[in-house]
């Protein structure tokens, strides 16, 4: 069931396995070990024969030096007699790949077929014609099933992938998928045998064309599926919680294993006894974690049972963190019918055997950006996987499967699943890994001068590493800490869709005073928006770092919101910057219940939020009854950052073309923007390095003052997606014995466990004084670098007096 609508597997393996698909080459040859003019099957009888089993005759092709993809030899098929069979062994189970390079010279044509039997002439599985001129066609599961173009008069690679377990086949040219079909069907569409027998290279061509072609670098391999995890659930106690019992692979929607959200093992029904997993009631909401895969091909399979008169549902999400992007939603209605949203609303309907166990396969090929939903080996629907369920553009990523106690309106959700398998069909690329030095950047700049520090970032993994760098500037007088509790609304489960209030109105927007900066996306409020069902939800806006850096040093003091109609409860929320991998904000910085009236409301922030240059999120949380239209919005056109919405832990965009009537009022004096980075974004292939210039500009800064900030390096390395680097601009205190301008720097500040001091002249003494003026530590030194342990200090403000040969400086220190 939708969380909200915007328009809206004895136990096989109970542990994770590294998903590296194994490949065993059964036969390969580049034909370089043979002599030009010799016959193919006569030379290699273990793997080759001819149509009439007559090696060395006119049927048998010869090795040729006329063309070669590698080395000097290939195999030439020409005339009307050449007719060779590559023996594949009458395979009935498993996954196989047969590939070779093909060359069709100008003025000629080519052909090959796959047969279900090694003994030829019984069942053709596919016939592929390469016509002169670079066009072609194939019979596969039906006559003239596919036309195509191919690289004429040049070598190209052909790959045939046959999955006998799934009864499915694919043909690729130069790694581009050309066609796929049910392999057991004969080439003309008649029922056939699910068996892989041979490849037939015949000097054949379309009527009126002359056959001549060459093959080289042939390979026949079996590919073993790699099981990432599999469960039949029979090793667990009946009625125990699933996510609580298997936390490495399951959680719940709100990450609350062992609660009412968690499903239980049940003996009510089971395909493999005694247990299956039962999904029922209105709160059960189980997530199966799939690891945020971005490349490779995968199969997510399970057996499924919907009792008579009941209904069922599941979805697949692009992200392991739920509620952000639905890749598909599949409904099993009572009566044995069903439908799905996949790349668009109501994309397919189907029937299923209600009151009986049936098998479901979800095939997700991230490399091809394609997916298939299969019931009992019958393909129900296939679609572009990166699209969201409703058809909007989304993320090409496999995150999770959500088993939710949902159903179509008016139906009762109760269903069971058993025998889960999560399998890697094609191993994905190594995940990107960020290589970066997290140590502080400490620099000294004379007044009104500038300096540049280099920050290299490397992709020490694989795939593509996407990097985004945001700078922030510390408040020199105080520090705002996150509240550390969950925001309101994250437990919500909305069922319904967003609608705009009937009728319209116009409201004049509030204006700013001279001392204020008002950030907003909206124009005059024009309508109210709400869910058609009762729910708790949030409307939010994001002001990005590209906006906010110029306002660092100011404070968020007020939020202005337009309420169309007050509902049961309202709260104001302010959030910190979020991830680049999961849509939505980060830590909750401020939250307060508010009393509102219809119209514009001016909400003062009791503890003003310091603007440090990072993204700023402002949201309104509402508890609304069915049919209410609480949140004001303009008439558009929509800006994505002006229409964020959430009815659970995830965030997405409102699909209506409107912006929320939410405005952020800033007060105070902006501080100098003394730090910048170039570039601030980048995409790095494996082994590639991005050299980032961190530029420090002391123009307009106070002499003998210290400034501090951070670089927030966000990336799609999921194990290290945020690296924060302190940047310290050092205080100038005079000249050292070499006549150089001397400095002392102290970091981090605020500090928790350790404090570092660094100077370009020897530090002679350090005295630490608390906020009552009492000396709590005093020590002598004769070194340029010192590390102090602060574990014995209580939280609070301290003063650190640092004595050097060139003078003394006192700096404030905040200890947490």
Tab-separated table of C-alpha atoms in Angstrom, residues 305-708:
chain	number	residue	atom	x	y	z
A	305	UNK	CA	0.094	-16.987	-0.454
A	306	UNK	CA	-3.073	-14.902	-0.205
A	307	UNK	CA	-5.909	-16.669	1.657
A	308	UNK	CA	-9.420	-16.622	0.258
A	309	UNK	CA	-11.258	-13.298	0.805
A	310	UNK	CA	-7.978	-11.534	1.754
A	311	UNK	CA	-5.636	-9.282	-0.203
A	312	UNK	CA	-1.910	-8.599	-0.421
A	313	UNK	CA	0.730	-6.123	-1.479
A	314	UNK	CA	4.462	-5.503	-1.734
A	315	UNK	CA	6.693	-2.894	-3.273
A	316	UNK	CA	10.321	-2.462	-4.260
A	317	UNK	CA	12.093	0.751	-3.344
A	318	UNK	CA	15.060	2.407	-4.973
A	319	UNK	CA	16.631	3.150	-1.593
A	320	UNK	CA	17.184	1.035	1.501
A	321	UNK	CA	16.074	4.006	3.590
A	322	UNK	CA	12.306	3.717	3.028
A	323	UNK	CA	9.737	6.152	1.798
A	324	UNK	CA	11.819	8.010	-0.744
A	325	UNK	CA	11.233	6.339	-4.113
A	326	UNK	CA	8.922	3.454	-4.942
A	327	UNK	CA	10.219	1.474	-7.954
A	328	UNK	CA	6.992	-0.535	-8.220
A	329	UNK	CA	3.873	-1.314	-6.190
A	330	UNK	CA	2.040	-4.611	-6.674
A	331	UNK	CA	-1.477	-5.278	-5.400
A	332	UNK	CA	-3.081	-8.732	-5.052
A	333	UNK	CA	-6.831	-8.170	-4.726
A	334	UNK	CA	-9.274	-10.650	-3.306
A	335	UNK	CA	-10.771	-12.772	-6.079
A	336	UNK	CA	-7.453	-13.572	-7.739
A	337	UNK	CA	-6.864	-10.411	-9.745
A	338	UNK	CA	-4.142	-7.823	-9.294
A	339	UNK	CA	-2.533	-4.733	-10.713
A	340	UNK	CA	0.718	-2.842	-10.468
A	341	UNK	CA	2.217	0.612	-10.712
A	342	UNK	CA	5.607	0.397	-12.436
A	343	UNK	CA	6.898	3.233	-14.556
A	344	UNK	CA	3.372	4.616	-14.450
A	345	UNK	CA	0.017	4.265	-12.708
A	346	UNK	CA	-1.866	0.988	-13.347
A	347	UNK	CA	0.817	-0.205	-15.753
A	348	UNK	CA	-0.378	-3.841	-15.794
A	349	UNK	CA	-3.155	-6.086	-14.555
A	350	UNK	CA	-2.853	-9.827	-13.941
A	351	UNK	CA	-4.431	-12.887	-12.355
A	352	UNK	CA	-2.904	-15.048	-9.647
A	353	UNK	CA	-3.936	-18.296	-7.855
A	354	UNK	CA	-5.651	-17.121	-4.670
A	355	UNK	CA	-5.724	-19.625	-1.822
A	356	UNK	CA	-2.644	-21.413	-3.238
A	357	UNK	CA	1.094	-20.883	-3.067
A	358	UNK	CA	2.647	-19.303	-6.148
A	359	UNK	CA	6.162	-18.173	-7.017
A	360	UNK	CA	7.279	-14.590	-7.658
A	361	UNK	CA	10.513	-13.515	-9.356
A	362	UNK	CA	11.595	-9.907	-9.576
A	363	UNK	CA	14.473	-9.500	-12.043
A	364	UNK	CA	16.305	-6.175	-11.794
A	365	UNK	CA	19.061	-5.494	-14.328
A	366	UNK	CA	20.666	-2.249	-13.196
A	367	UNK	CA	23.226	-2.249	-16.009
A	368	UNK	CA	20.424	-2.232	-18.572
A	369	UNK	CA	18.049	-0.233	-16.360
A	370	UNK	CA	15.317	-2.826	-16.862
A	371	UNK	CA	13.102	-4.934	-14.595
A	372	UNK	CA	10.641	-7.812	-14.913
A	373	UNK	CA	7.880	-9.024	-12.604
A	374	UNK	CA	7.207	-12.768	-13.051
A	375	UNK	CA	4.528	-15.052	-11.540
A	376	UNK	CA	5.014	-18.819	-11.881
A	377	UNK	CA	7.559	-18.291	-14.707
A	378	UNK	CA	5.190	-16.073	-16.684
A	379	UNK	CA	6.391	-12.528	-17.309
A	380	UNK	CA	3.654	-10.168	-16.147
A	381	UNK	CA	5.320	-6.871	-16.916
A	382	UNK	CA	8.684	-5.259	-17.623
A	383	UNK	CA	9.709	-1.622	-17.388
A	384	UNK	CA	12.525	0.867	-17.038
A	385	UNK	CA	13.581	0.282	-13.441
A	386	UNK	CA	14.884	3.760	-12.628
A	387	UNK	CA	11.413	5.240	-13.119
A	388	UNK	CA	9.336	5.623	-9.990
A	389	UNK	CA	6.116	3.661	-9.651
A	390	UNK	CA	4.002	6.625	-10.692
A	391	UNK	CA	6.194	7.322	-13.741
A	392	UNK	CA	8.402	10.161	-12.455
A	393	UNK	CA	12.148	10.047	-13.082
A	394	UNK	CA	13.954	8.286	-10.230
A	395	UNK	CA	17.237	6.706	-9.120
A	396	UNK	CA	18.740	3.638	-10.825
A	397	UNK	CA	19.326	1.835	-7.528
A	398	UNK	CA	17.984	-1.303	-5.804
A	399	UNK	CA	17.343	-0.563	-2.144
A	400	UNK	CA	14.707	-2.719	-0.436
A	401	UNK	CA	11.557	-4.803	-0.687
A	402	UNK	CA	8.678	-3.608	1.468
A	403	UNK	CA	6.154	-6.184	2.713
A	404	UNK	CA	3.383	-3.975	4.059
A	405	UNK	CA	-0.048	-4.880	5.398
A	406	UNK	CA	-1.708	-2.918	2.638
A	407	UNK	CA	-4.456	-3.632	0.158
A	408	UNK	CA	-6.779	-1.932	-2.257
A	409	UNK	CA	-9.488	0.206	-0.685
A	410	UNK	CA	-12.122	-1.851	1.101
A	411	UNK	CA	-10.066	-5.066	1.194
A	412	UNK	CA	-8.435	-6.784	4.193
A	413	UNK	CA	-4.670	-7.313	3.978
A	414	UNK	CA	-3.474	-10.763	5.051
A	415	UNK	CA	-0.813	-12.682	3.168
A	416	UNK	CA	2.223	-14.933	3.703
A	417	UNK	CA	5.604	-15.289	2.026
A	418	UNK	CA	8.180	-18.094	2.225
A	419	UNK	CA	11.500	-19.236	0.692
A	420	UNK	CA	13.091	-15.886	0.031
A	421	UNK	CA	16.133	-15.736	-2.253
A	422	UNK	CA	18.213	-12.696	-3.090
A	423	UNK	CA	20.612	-13.623	-5.880
A	424	UNK	CA	23.263	-11.862	-7.924
A	425	UNK	CA	22.821	-12.819	-11.561
A	426	UNK	CA	25.538	-10.514	-12.880
A	427	UNK	CA	28.077	-9.195	-10.393
A	428	UNK	CA	27.915	-5.455	-10.019
A	429	UNK	CA	30.918	-3.224	-10.351
A	430	UNK	CA	32.984	-2.649	-7.223
A	431	UNK	CA	31.313	0.065	-5.234
A	432	UNK	CA	32.879	3.523	-5.202
A	433	UNK	CA	35.132	4.242	-2.202
A	434	UNK	CA	36.294	7.686	-1.231
A	435	UNK	CA	39.979	8.271	-0.501
A	436	UNK	CA	40.490	11.524	1.383
A	437	UNK	CA	42.694	12.892	4.176
A	438	UNK	CA	40.315	13.831	7.032
A	439	UNK	CA	42.912	15.778	9.000
A	440	UNK	CA	42.301	19.460	9.610
A	441	UNK	CA	43.461	22.040	7.145
A	442	UNK	CA	45.479	24.569	9.145
A	443	UNK	CA	46.638	27.690	7.405
A	444	UNK	CA	48.017	31.128	8.185
A	445	UNK	CA	47.113	34.126	6.086
A	446	UNK	CA	48.252	37.672	6.634
A	447	UNK	CA	45.509	40.298	6.761
A	448	UNK	CA	44.027	41.064	3.363
A	449	UNK	CA	45.991	38.240	1.744
A	450	UNK	CA	44.890	34.867	0.376
A	451	UNK	CA	46.167	31.282	0.318
A	452	UNK	CA	45.182	28.063	-1.428
A	453	UNK	CA	45.374	24.576	0.081
A	454	UNK	CA	45.057	21.401	-2.024
A	455	UNK	CA	42.604	18.666	-1.044
A	456	UNK	CA	42.934	15.577	-3.303
A	457	UNK	CA	39.941	13.211	-3.426
A	458	UNK	CA	40.394	9.776	-5.043
A	459	UNK	CA	38.031	6.970	-5.985
A	460	UNK	CA	39.937	3.996	-4.529
A	461	UNK	CA	37.021	1.676	-5.290
A	462	UNK	CA	35.124	1.039	-8.493
A	463	UNK	CA	32.166	2.424	-10.325
A	464	UNK	CA	31.656	6.165	-10.300
A	465	UNK	CA	32.208	8.207	-7.154
A	466	UNK	CA	30.002	11.274	-6.982
A	467	UNK	CA	31.284	14.011	-4.686
A	468	UNK	CA	29.642	17.163	-3.374
A	469	UNK	CA	31.474	19.597	-1.058
A	470	UNK	CA	29.692	22.093	1.175
A	471	UNK	CA	31.508	24.634	3.385
A	472	UNK	CA	30.269	25.912	6.705
A	473	UNK	CA	31.487	28.637	9.040
A	474	UNK	CA	31.548	28.184	12.811
A	475	UNK	CA	29.744	30.595	15.065
A	476	UNK	CA	32.542	32.369	16.939
A	477	UNK	CA	30.333	33.086	19.956
A	478	UNK	CA	28.112	30.028	20.441
A	479	UNK	CA	27.391	26.607	19.031
A	480	UNK	CA	24.016	25.145	18.204
A	481	UNK	CA	23.799	21.406	18.880
A	482	UNK	CA	21.154	19.134	17.271
A	483	UNK	CA	18.334	18.161	19.576
A	484	UNK	CA	19.008	14.476	18.886
A	485	UNK	CA	15.411	13.231	18.894
A	486	UNK	CA	13.220	11.963	16.085
A	487	UNK	CA	11.062	14.524	14.331
A	488	UNK	CA	7.325	14.347	14.598
A	489	UNK	CA	5.603	12.550	11.774
A	490	UNK	CA	8.120	9.778	11.166
A	491	UNK	CA	5.728	7.136	12.480
A	492	UNK	CA	2.959	8.244	10.146
A	493	UNK	CA	1.404	6.020	7.468
A	494	UNK	CA	-0.643	7.932	4.983
A	495	UNK	CA	-3.023	6.202	2.596
A	496	UNK	CA	-4.535	8.488	0.060
A	497	UNK	CA	-3.520	11.299	-2.150
A	498	UNK	CA	-2.808	14.972	-1.982
A	499	UNK	CA	-5.536	17.232	-3.217
A	500	UNK	CA	-5.964	20.972	-3.436
A	501	UNK	CA	-8.838	22.728	-1.756
A	502	UNK	CA	-11.884	23.414	-3.940
A	503	UNK	CA	-12.071	27.037	-4.949
A	504	UNK	CA	-9.240	29.496	-4.838
A	505	UNK	CA	-8.205	32.565	-2.942
A	506	UNK	CA	-5.443	35.096	-3.136
A	507	UNK	CA	-3.385	36.263	-0.188
A	508	UNK	CA	-0.861	39.036	-0.306
A	509	UNK	CA	2.605	37.868	0.801
A	510	UNK	CA	4.302	39.434	3.839
A	511	UNK	CA	7.117	41.843	3.163
A	512	UNK	CA	10.544	42.108	4.754
A	513	UNK	CA	11.758	44.914	6.930
A	514	UNK	CA	15.072	46.554	6.143
A	515	UNK	CA	16.969	44.438	8.686
A	516	UNK	CA	15.508	41.131	7.504
A	517	UNK	CA	16.229	38.612	4.769
A	518	UNK	CA	13.194	36.520	3.790
A	519	UNK	CA	13.973	33.282	1.915
A	520	UNK	CA	11.140	31.669	-0.004
A	521	UNK	CA	10.031	30.020	-3.255
A	522	UNK	CA	6.347	30.854	-3.211
A	523	UNK	CA	4.363	33.701	-4.636
A	524	UNK	CA	1.033	34.722	-3.122
A	525	UNK	CA	-0.854	31.851	-1.466
A	526	UNK	CA	-3.513	30.584	-3.869
A	527	UNK	CA	-4.907	27.327	-2.434
A	528	UNK	CA	-4.813	24.874	0.469
A	529	UNK	CA	-3.436	21.321	0.120
A	530	UNK	CA	-4.080	18.238	2.217
A	531	UNK	CA	-4.488	14.451	2.166
A	532	UNK	CA	-7.847	13.004	1.283
A	533	UNK	CA	-7.401	10.650	4.273
A	534	UNK	CA	-6.529	11.453	7.859
A	535	UNK	CA	-2.780	11.454	8.374
A	536	UNK	CA	0.248	13.146	9.898
A	537	UNK	CA	2.553	14.708	7.377
A	538	UNK	CA	5.165	17.378	6.752
A	539	UNK	CA	5.528	20.080	4.154
A	540	UNK	CA	9.042	21.426	3.791
A	541	UNK	CA	11.352	23.660	1.805
A	542	UNK	CA	15.114	23.472	1.366
A	543	UNK	CA	17.368	26.461	0.998
A	544	UNK	CA	20.604	25.043	-0.473
A	545	UNK	CA	24.157	25.830	0.585
A	546	UNK	CA	24.627	27.758	-2.636
A	547	UNK	CA	22.122	30.249	-1.190
A	548	UNK	CA	23.094	30.102	2.440
A	549	UNK	CA	26.870	30.740	2.412
A	550	UNK	CA	26.335	34.457	1.922
A	551	UNK	CA	24.177	34.549	5.072
A	552	UNK	CA	26.585	32.735	7.406
A	553	UNK	CA	26.679	34.449	10.775
A	554	UNK	CA	22.993	35.382	10.647
A	555	UNK	CA	20.205	33.636	12.583
A	556	UNK	CA	16.880	32.111	11.613
A	557	UNK	CA	14.575	34.044	13.911
A	558	UNK	CA	11.133	33.560	12.387
A	559	UNK	CA	9.176	31.292	10.067
A	560	UNK	CA	6.199	32.611	8.129
A	561	UNK	CA	3.577	30.103	6.975
A	562	UNK	CA	0.188	30.374	5.360
A	563	UNK	CA	-2.426	28.055	6.880
A	564	UNK	CA	-5.528	27.546	4.774
A	565	UNK	CA	-7.412	25.885	7.625
A	566	UNK	CA	-6.057	24.930	11.053
A	567	UNK	CA	-6.131	21.178	11.823
A	568	UNK	CA	-5.613	19.030	14.927
A	569	UNK	CA	-1.993	19.906	15.587
A	570	UNK	CA	0.879	21.855	14.050
A	571	UNK	CA	4.619	22.089	14.656
A	572	UNK	CA	7.464	24.070	13.205
A	573	UNK	CA	10.622	22.102	12.414
A	574	UNK	CA	14.091	23.199	11.300
A	575	UNK	CA	16.574	20.658	9.956
A	576	UNK	CA	20.282	20.469	9.133
A	577	UNK	CA	21.735	19.452	5.782
A	578	UNK	CA	20.956	15.913	4.608
A	579	UNK	CA	22.626	13.253	2.478
A	580	UNK	CA	23.150	13.345	-1.277
A	581	UNK	CA	22.089	9.678	-1.427
A	582	UNK	CA	18.740	9.809	0.341
A	583	UNK	CA	16.289	12.616	-0.359
A	584	UNK	CA	15.397	14.805	2.582
A	585	UNK	CA	17.001	16.679	5.469
A	586	UNK	CA	19.438	15.645	8.199
A	587	UNK	CA	19.360	16.253	11.978
A	588	UNK	CA	16.432	18.028	13.569
A	589	UNK	CA	17.768	21.334	14.883
A	590	UNK	CA	14.606	22.914	16.239
A	591	UNK	CA	11.009	21.850	16.856
A	592	UNK	CA	8.166	23.586	18.603
A	593	UNK	CA	4.376	23.119	18.750
A	594	UNK	CA	2.519	26.135	17.409
A	595	UNK	CA	-0.973	27.563	17.550
A	596	UNK	CA	-2.088	28.838	14.165
A	597	UNK	CA	-4.916	30.765	12.606
A	598	UNK	CA	-6.141	30.807	9.053
A	599	UNK	CA	-3.943	33.050	6.918
A	600	UNK	CA	-0.349	34.118	7.351
A	601	UNK	CA	1.234	33.130	10.681
A	602	UNK	CA	4.471	34.642	11.973
A	603	UNK	CA	6.243	32.014	14.130
A	604	UNK	CA	9.140	33.299	16.212
A	605	UNK	CA	12.002	30.837	16.792
A	606	UNK	CA	12.608	30.906	20.549
A	607	UNK	CA	16.174	29.587	20.173
A	608	UNK	CA	17.318	31.200	16.936
A	609	UNK	CA	19.154	28.838	14.610
A	610	UNK	CA	22.652	29.924	13.567
A	611	UNK	CA	23.181	30.064	9.822
A	612	UNK	CA	26.516	28.392	9.084
A	613	UNK	CA	26.329	28.155	5.308
A	614	UNK	CA	24.965	24.607	4.962
A	615	UNK	CA	21.555	23.670	3.562
A	616	UNK	CA	18.689	24.910	5.702
A	617	UNK	CA	15.395	22.991	5.813
A	618	UNK	CA	12.191	24.454	7.247
A	619	UNK	CA	9.057	22.329	7.615
A	620	UNK	CA	5.528	22.387	8.990
A	621	UNK	CA	4.227	19.182	10.640
A	622	UNK	CA	0.456	18.672	10.651
A	623	UNK	CA	-1.991	16.170	12.075
A	624	UNK	CA	-4.992	16.498	9.787
A	625	UNK	CA	-8.364	14.786	9.612
A	626	UNK	CA	-9.652	13.377	6.317
A	627	UNK	CA	-10.576	15.943	3.727
A	628	UNK	CA	-8.824	18.900	5.294
A	629	UNK	CA	-6.662	21.292	3.329
A	630	UNK	CA	-4.329	22.817	5.916
A	631	UNK	CA	-1.182	23.854	4.058
A	632	UNK	CA	-1.102	26.939	1.905
A	633	UNK	CA	0.557	26.891	-1.509
A	634	UNK	CA	0.944	29.185	-4.455
A	635	UNK	CA	-0.183	28.688	-8.051
A	636	UNK	CA	3.276	27.634	-9.289
A	637	UNK	CA	5.260	27.080	-11.348
A	638	UNK	CA	6.813	24.617	-8.918
A	639	UNK	CA	10.453	24.617	-7.872
A	640	UNK	CA	11.462	21.211	-6.475
A	641	UNK	CA	13.087	22.648	-3.336
A	642	UNK	CA	9.892	24.555	-2.682
A	643	UNK	CA	7.613	21.491	-2.529
A	644	UNK	CA	9.173	18.771	-0.360
A	645	UNK	CA	6.684	16.473	1.384
A	646	UNK	CA	6.781	13.528	3.813
A	647	UNK	CA	4.273	11.289	5.549
A	648	UNK	CA	6.858	8.949	7.062
A	649	UNK	CA	10.641	8.725	7.269
A	650	UNK	CA	11.114	9.420	3.571
A	651	UNK	CA	10.792	12.604	1.572
A	652	UNK	CA	9.766	13.291	-1.995
A	653	UNK	CA	8.333	16.100	-4.084
A	654	UNK	CA	4.717	17.124	-4.144
A	655	UNK	CA	3.468	16.167	-7.599
A	656	UNK	CA	1.173	19.177	-7.806
A	657	UNK	CA	2.648	22.178	-9.615
A	658	UNK	CA	2.824	24.368	-6.518
A	659	UNK	CA	5.223	25.694	-3.893
A	660	UNK	CA	4.575	25.689	-0.152
A	661	UNK	CA	3.802	28.970	1.567
A	662	UNK	CA	6.782	28.616	3.917
A	663	UNK	CA	9.289	31.425	4.415
A	664	UNK	CA	12.457	31.728	6.505
A	665	UNK	CA	13.287	35.087	8.098
A	666	UNK	CA	16.954	35.770	8.833
A	667	UNK	CA	18.286	38.495	11.096
A	668	UNK	CA	21.739	39.685	12.053
A	669	UNK	CA	24.864	40.647	10.208
A	670	UNK	CA	26.406	38.247	7.707
A	671	UNK	CA	29.996	37.179	8.399
A	672	UNK	CA	32.724	37.226	5.761
A	673	UNK	CA	32.747	34.325	3.337
A	674	UNK	CA	36.460	33.650	3.799
A	675	UNK	CA	36.567	30.078	2.437
A	676	UNK	CA	35.608	28.650	-0.956
A	677	UNK	CA	36.276	25.419	-2.860
A	678	UNK	CA	36.774	24.676	-6.540
A	679	UNK	CA	35.428	22.420	-7.819
A	680	UNK	CA	32.657	21.747	-5.336
A	681	UNK	CA	31.217	18.762	-7.248
A	682	UNK	CA	32.767	15.951	-9.272
A	683	UNK	CA	32.321	12.438	-10.668
A	684	UNK	CA	35.367	10.163	-10.445
A	685	UNK	CA	35.934	6.869	-12.243
A	686	UNK	CA	37.957	4.144	-10.489
A	687	UNK	CA	41.466	5.438	-9.685
A	688	UNK	CA	40.670	8.980	-10.725
A	689	UNK	CA	41.712	11.898	-8.502
A	690	UNK	CA	39.883	15.191	-8.097
A	691	UNK	CA	42.186	18.017	-6.977
A	692	UNK	CA	40.115	20.454	-4.956
A	693	UNK	CA	41.441	23.924	-4.266
A	694	UNK	CA	40.469	25.220	-0.826
A	695	UNK	CA	40.845	28.962	-1.109
A	696	UNK	CA	41.245	31.115	2.014
A	697	UNK	CA	40.709	34.845	1.628
A	698	UNK	CA	41.526	37.082	4.610
A	699	UNK	CA	40.215	40.241	2.964
A	700	UNK	CA	38.253	42.206	5.530
A	701	UNK	CA	39.031	39.817	8.394
A	702	UNK	CA	40.037	41.123	11.803
A	703	UNK	CA	43.774	41.060	12.430
A	704	UNK	CA	44.922	38.742	15.270
A	705	UNK	CA	41.606	36.832	15.183
A	706	UNK	CA	40.988	33.144	14.565
A	707	UNK	CA	38.364	31.760	12.199
A	708	UNK	CA	37.197	28.188	11.887
